[in-house]
PDB file of C-alpha atoms in Angstrom:
ATOM      1  CA  UNK A   1     -28.928  92.054-229.160  1.00  0.00           C
ATOM      2  CA  UNK A   2     -28.666  91.433-225.441  1.00  0.00           C
ATOM      3  CA  UNK A   3     -27.492  87.976-224.356  1.00  0.00           C
ATOM      4  CA  UNK A   4     -29.206  86.647-221.236  1.00  0.00           C
ATOM      5  CA  UNK A   5     -28.072  83.688-219.115  1.00  0.00           C
ATOM      6  CA  UNK A   6     -30.139  82.411-216.191  1.00  0.00           C
ATOM      7  CA  UNK A   7     -28.948  80.362-213.246  1.00  0.00           C
ATOM      8  CA  UNK A   8     -30.115  79.283-209.815  1.00  0.00           C
ATOM      9  CA  UNK A   9     -32.883  76.866-210.623  1.00  0.00           C
ATOM     10  CA  UNK A  10     -33.217  73.486-208.969  1.00  0.00           C
ATOM     11  CA  UNK A  11     -35.342  71.139-206.901  1.00  0.00           C
ATOM     12  CA  UNK A  12     -36.831  72.435-203.669  1.00  0.00           C
ATOM     13  CA  UNK A  13     -39.529  71.277-201.276  1.00  0.00           C
ATOM     14  CA  UNK A  14     -42.777  73.165-200.933  1.00  0.00           C
ATOM     15  CA  UNK A  15     -42.313  76.122-198.607  1.00  0.00           C
ATOM     16  CA  UNK A  16     -38.686  76.505-199.560  1.00  0.00           C
ATOM     17  CA  UNK A  17     -36.835  79.287-201.342  1.00  0.00           C
ATOM     18  CA  UNK A  18     -34.682  79.806-204.402  1.00  0.00           C
ATOM     19  CA  UNK A  19     -32.977  82.813-205.929  1.00  0.00           C
ATOM     20  CA  UNK A  20     -32.666  82.998-209.674  1.00  0.00           C
ATOM     21  CA  UNK A  21     -30.109  85.159-211.430  1.00  0.00           C
ATOM     22  CA  UNK A  22     -30.004  86.463-214.975  1.00  0.00           C
ATOM     23  CA  UNK A  23     -26.740  87.886-216.272  1.00  0.00           C
ATOM     24  CA  UNK A  24     -26.942  90.203-219.278  1.00  0.00           C
ATOM     25  CA  UNK A  25     -24.302  91.224-221.781  1.00  0.00           C
ATOM     26  CA  UNK A  26     -23.808  94.761-222.969  1.00  0.00           C
ATOM     27  CA  UNK A  27     -22.998  98.123-221.478  1.00  0.00           C
ATOM     28  CA  UNK A  28     -26.493  99.606-221.443  1.00  0.00           C
ATOM     29  CA  UNK A  29     -28.156  97.195-219.017  1.00  0.00           C
ATOM     30  CA  UNK A  30     -29.449  99.991-216.802  1.00  0.00           C
ATOM     31  CA  UNK A  31     -31.508 101.296-219.724  1.00  0.00           C
ATOM     32  CA  UNK A  32     -33.492  98.060-220.033  1.00  0.00           C
ATOM     33  CA  UNK A  33     -36.552  97.020-218.142  1.00  0.00           C
ATOM     34  CA  UNK A  34     -36.173  93.357-217.239  1.00  0.00           C
ATOM     35  CA  UNK A  35     -38.686  90.649-216.545  1.00  0.00           C
ATOM     36  CA  UNK A  36     -39.160  87.052-215.535  1.00  0.00           C
ATOM     37  CA  UNK A  37     -41.599  84.696-217.193  1.00  0.00           C
ATOM     38  CA  UNK A  38     -42.308  81.027-216.649  1.00  0.00           C
ATOM     39  CA  UNK A  39     -43.620  78.135-218.663  1.00  0.00           C
ATOM     40  CA  UNK A  40     -44.927  74.915-217.186  1.00  0.00           C
ATOM     41  CA  UNK A  41     -45.340  71.731-219.273  1.00  0.00           C
ATOM     42  CA  UNK A  42     -48.390  71.942-221.503  1.00  0.00           C
ATOM     43  CA  UNK A  43     -49.068  75.556-220.542  1.00  0.00           C
ATOM     44  CA  UNK A  44     -48.463  78.905-222.159  1.00  0.00           C
ATOM     45  CA  UNK A  45     -45.652  81.160-221.065  1.00  0.00           C
ATOM     46  CA  UNK A  46     -46.828  83.549-218.368  1.00  0.00           C
ATOM     47  CA  UNK A  47     -45.586  86.762-216.843  1.00  0.00           C
ATOM     48  CA  UNK A  48     -44.083  86.544-213.347  1.00  0.00           C
ATOM     49  CA  UNK A  49     -42.429  89.860-212.511  1.00  0.00           C
ATOM     50  CA  UNK A  50     -40.691  92.859-214.059  1.00  0.00           C
ATOM     51  CA  UNK A  51     -38.677  95.875-213.036  1.00  0.00           C
ATOM     52  CA  UNK A  52     -37.785  99.119-214.762  1.00  0.00           C
ATOM     53  CA  UNK A  53     -34.179 100.037-215.463  1.00  0.00           C
ATOM     54  CA  UNK A  54     -34.118 102.481-212.555  1.00  0.00           C
ATOM     55  CA  UNK A  55     -35.704  99.886-210.222  1.00  0.00           C
ATOM     56  CA  UNK A  56     -38.432 102.408-209.405  1.00  0.00           C
ATOM     57  CA  UNK A  57     -41.279 100.475-211.006  1.00  0.00           C
ATOM     58  CA  UNK A  58     -42.077  96.822-210.407  1.00  0.00           C
ATOM     59  CA  UNK A  59     -44.925  94.573-211.406  1.00  0.00           C
ATOM     60  CA  UNK A  60     -45.899  91.095-210.252  1.00  0.00           C
ATOM     61  CA  UNK A  61     -48.365  88.461-211.300  1.00  0.00           C
ATOM     62  CA  UNK A  62     -51.110  88.037-208.717  1.00  0.00           C
ATOM     63  CA  UNK A  63     -50.065  84.420-208.205  1.00  0.00           C
ATOM     64  CA  UNK A  64     -46.619  85.409-206.865  1.00  0.00           C
ATOM     65  CA  UNK A  65     -47.314  88.696-205.065  1.00  0.00           C
ATOM     66  CA  UNK A  66     -45.991  88.634-201.522  1.00  0.00           C
ATOM     67  CA  UNK A  67     -43.837  85.571-202.221  1.00  0.00           C
ATOM     68  CA  UNK A  68     -41.489  86.599-205.062  1.00  0.00           C
ATOM     69  CA  UNK A  69     -39.279  89.681-205.249  1.00  0.00           C
ATOM     70  CA  UNK A  70     -37.523  90.992-208.321  1.00  0.00           C
ATOM     71  CA  UNK A  71     -34.362  93.055-207.953  1.00  0.00           C
ATOM     72  CA  UNK A  72     -31.414  94.125-210.050  1.00  0.00           C
ATOM     73  CA  UNK A  73     -27.805  95.169-209.721  1.00  0.00           C
ATOM     74  CA  UNK A  74     -26.965  97.375-212.672  1.00  0.00           C
ATOM     75  CA  UNK A  75     -23.265  97.376-211.768  1.00  0.00           C
ATOM     76  CA  UNK A  76     -23.273  93.603-212.271  1.00  0.00           C
ATOM     77  CA  UNK A  77     -25.662  93.563-215.247  1.00  0.00           C
ATOM     78  CA  UNK A  78     -27.805  91.116-213.321  1.00  0.00           C
ATOM     79  CA  UNK A  79     -31.464  90.787-212.422  1.00  0.00           C
ATOM     80  CA  UNK A  80     -32.659  88.473-209.663  1.00  0.00           C
ATOM     81  CA  UNK A  81     -35.837  86.716-208.668  1.00  0.00           C
ATOM     82  CA  UNK A  82     -36.089  85.760-205.005  1.00  0.00           C
ATOM     83  CA  UNK A  83     -38.750  83.103-204.623  1.00  0.00           C
ATOM     84  CA  UNK A  84     -40.051  82.290-201.146  1.00  0.00           C
ATOM     85  CA  UNK A  85     -42.851  80.042-199.902  1.00  0.00           C
ATOM     86  CA  UNK A  86     -42.648  78.021-203.080  1.00  0.00           C
ATOM     87  CA  UNK A  87     -45.584  75.867-204.098  1.00  0.00           C
ATOM     88  CA  UNK A  88     -45.757  72.849-206.412  1.00  0.00           C
ATOM     89  CA  UNK A  89     -47.679  75.004-208.898  1.00  0.00           C
ATOM     90  CA  UNK A  90     -44.602  77.230-209.210  1.00  0.00           C
ATOM     91  CA  UNK A  91     -42.849  74.381-211.019  1.00  0.00           C
ATOM     92  CA  UNK A  92     -41.808  75.645-214.458  1.00  0.00           C
ATOM     93  CA  UNK A  93     -38.936  76.796-216.611  1.00  0.00           C
ATOM     94  CA  UNK A  94     -38.185  80.358-215.559  1.00  0.00           C
ATOM     95  CA  UNK A  95     -37.045  82.632-218.345  1.00  0.00           C
ATOM     96  CA  UNK A  96     -35.447  86.037-218.164  1.00  0.00           C
ATOM     97  CA  UNK A  97     -36.309  88.673-220.769  1.00  0.00           C
ATOM     98  CA  UNK A  98     -35.795  92.255-221.769  1.00  0.00           C
ATOM     99  CA  UNK A  99     -39.202  93.903-221.608  1.00  0.00           C
ATOM    100  CA  UNK A 100     -40.783  97.076-222.835  1.00  0.00           C
ATOM    101  CA  UNK A 101     -42.351  99.287-220.204  1.00  0.00           C
ATOM    102  CA  UNK A 102     -45.404 101.397-220.962  1.00  0.00           C
ATOM    103  CA  UNK A 103     -47.774 102.954-218.485  1.00  0.00           C
ATOM    104  CA  UNK A 104     -46.784 100.518-215.760  1.00  0.00           C
ATOM    105  CA  UNK A 105     -47.164  97.454-217.952  1.00  0.00           C
ATOM    106  CA  UNK A 106     -44.331  95.286-219.208  1.00  0.00           C
ATOM    107  CA  UNK A 107     -44.316  93.277-222.431  1.00  0.00           C
ATOM    108  CA  UNK A 108     -41.582  91.093-223.938  1.00  0.00           C
ATOM    109  CA  UNK A 109     -39.243  92.827-226.357  1.00  0.00           C
ATOM    110  CA  UNK A 110     -37.966  89.678-228.026  1.00  0.00           C
ATOM    111  CA  UNK A 111     -34.711  89.084-226.126  1.00  0.00           C
ATOM    112  CA  UNK A 112     -34.993  85.908-224.053  1.00  0.00           C
ATOM    113  CA  UNK A 113     -32.680  83.733-222.026  1.00  0.00           C
ATOM    114  CA  UNK A 114     -32.607  79.966-222.341  1.00  0.00           C
ATOM    115  CA  UNK A 115     -34.417  79.388-219.057  1.00  0.00           C
ATOM    116  CA  UNK A 116     -33.706  77.576-215.825  1.00  0.00           C
ATOM    117  CA  UNK A 117     -35.819  74.747-214.398  1.00  0.00           C
ATOM    118  CA  UNK A 118     -37.500  75.158-211.030  1.00  0.00           C
ATOM    119  CA  UNK A 119     -39.163  72.099-209.549  1.00  0.00           C
ATOM    120  CA  UNK A 120     -41.115  72.284-206.301  1.00  0.00           C
ATOM    121  CA  UNK A 121     -41.969  68.980-204.667  1.00  0.00           C
ATOM    122  CA  UNK A 122     -44.952  68.530-202.380  1.00  0.00           C
TER     123      UNK A 122
END
């Protein structure tokens, strides 16, 4: 099973930026589609963004389109989430995951990181 470790979370003011990283173990990282999810207190986990192994296909939640960018470096076994123009409603634990890709949609495969906290102050 793939081990995933996130980093880069923190406290930022509204309008600011953060870049999250997710380092994966294993030698077949480029074969996996990867995604970011988030979970705010008292809310269900929700999809944020995902990218195919080749980086050719990406998908974003409507709430983050135009503000967040997912990218990956297969040589470093790492996927990133650049978050710009952050809003207080972006406050959540951000969790990296291996996802399954099918017809342009991405669903969790069951491999999750432990998450990193992002807090956006108003």
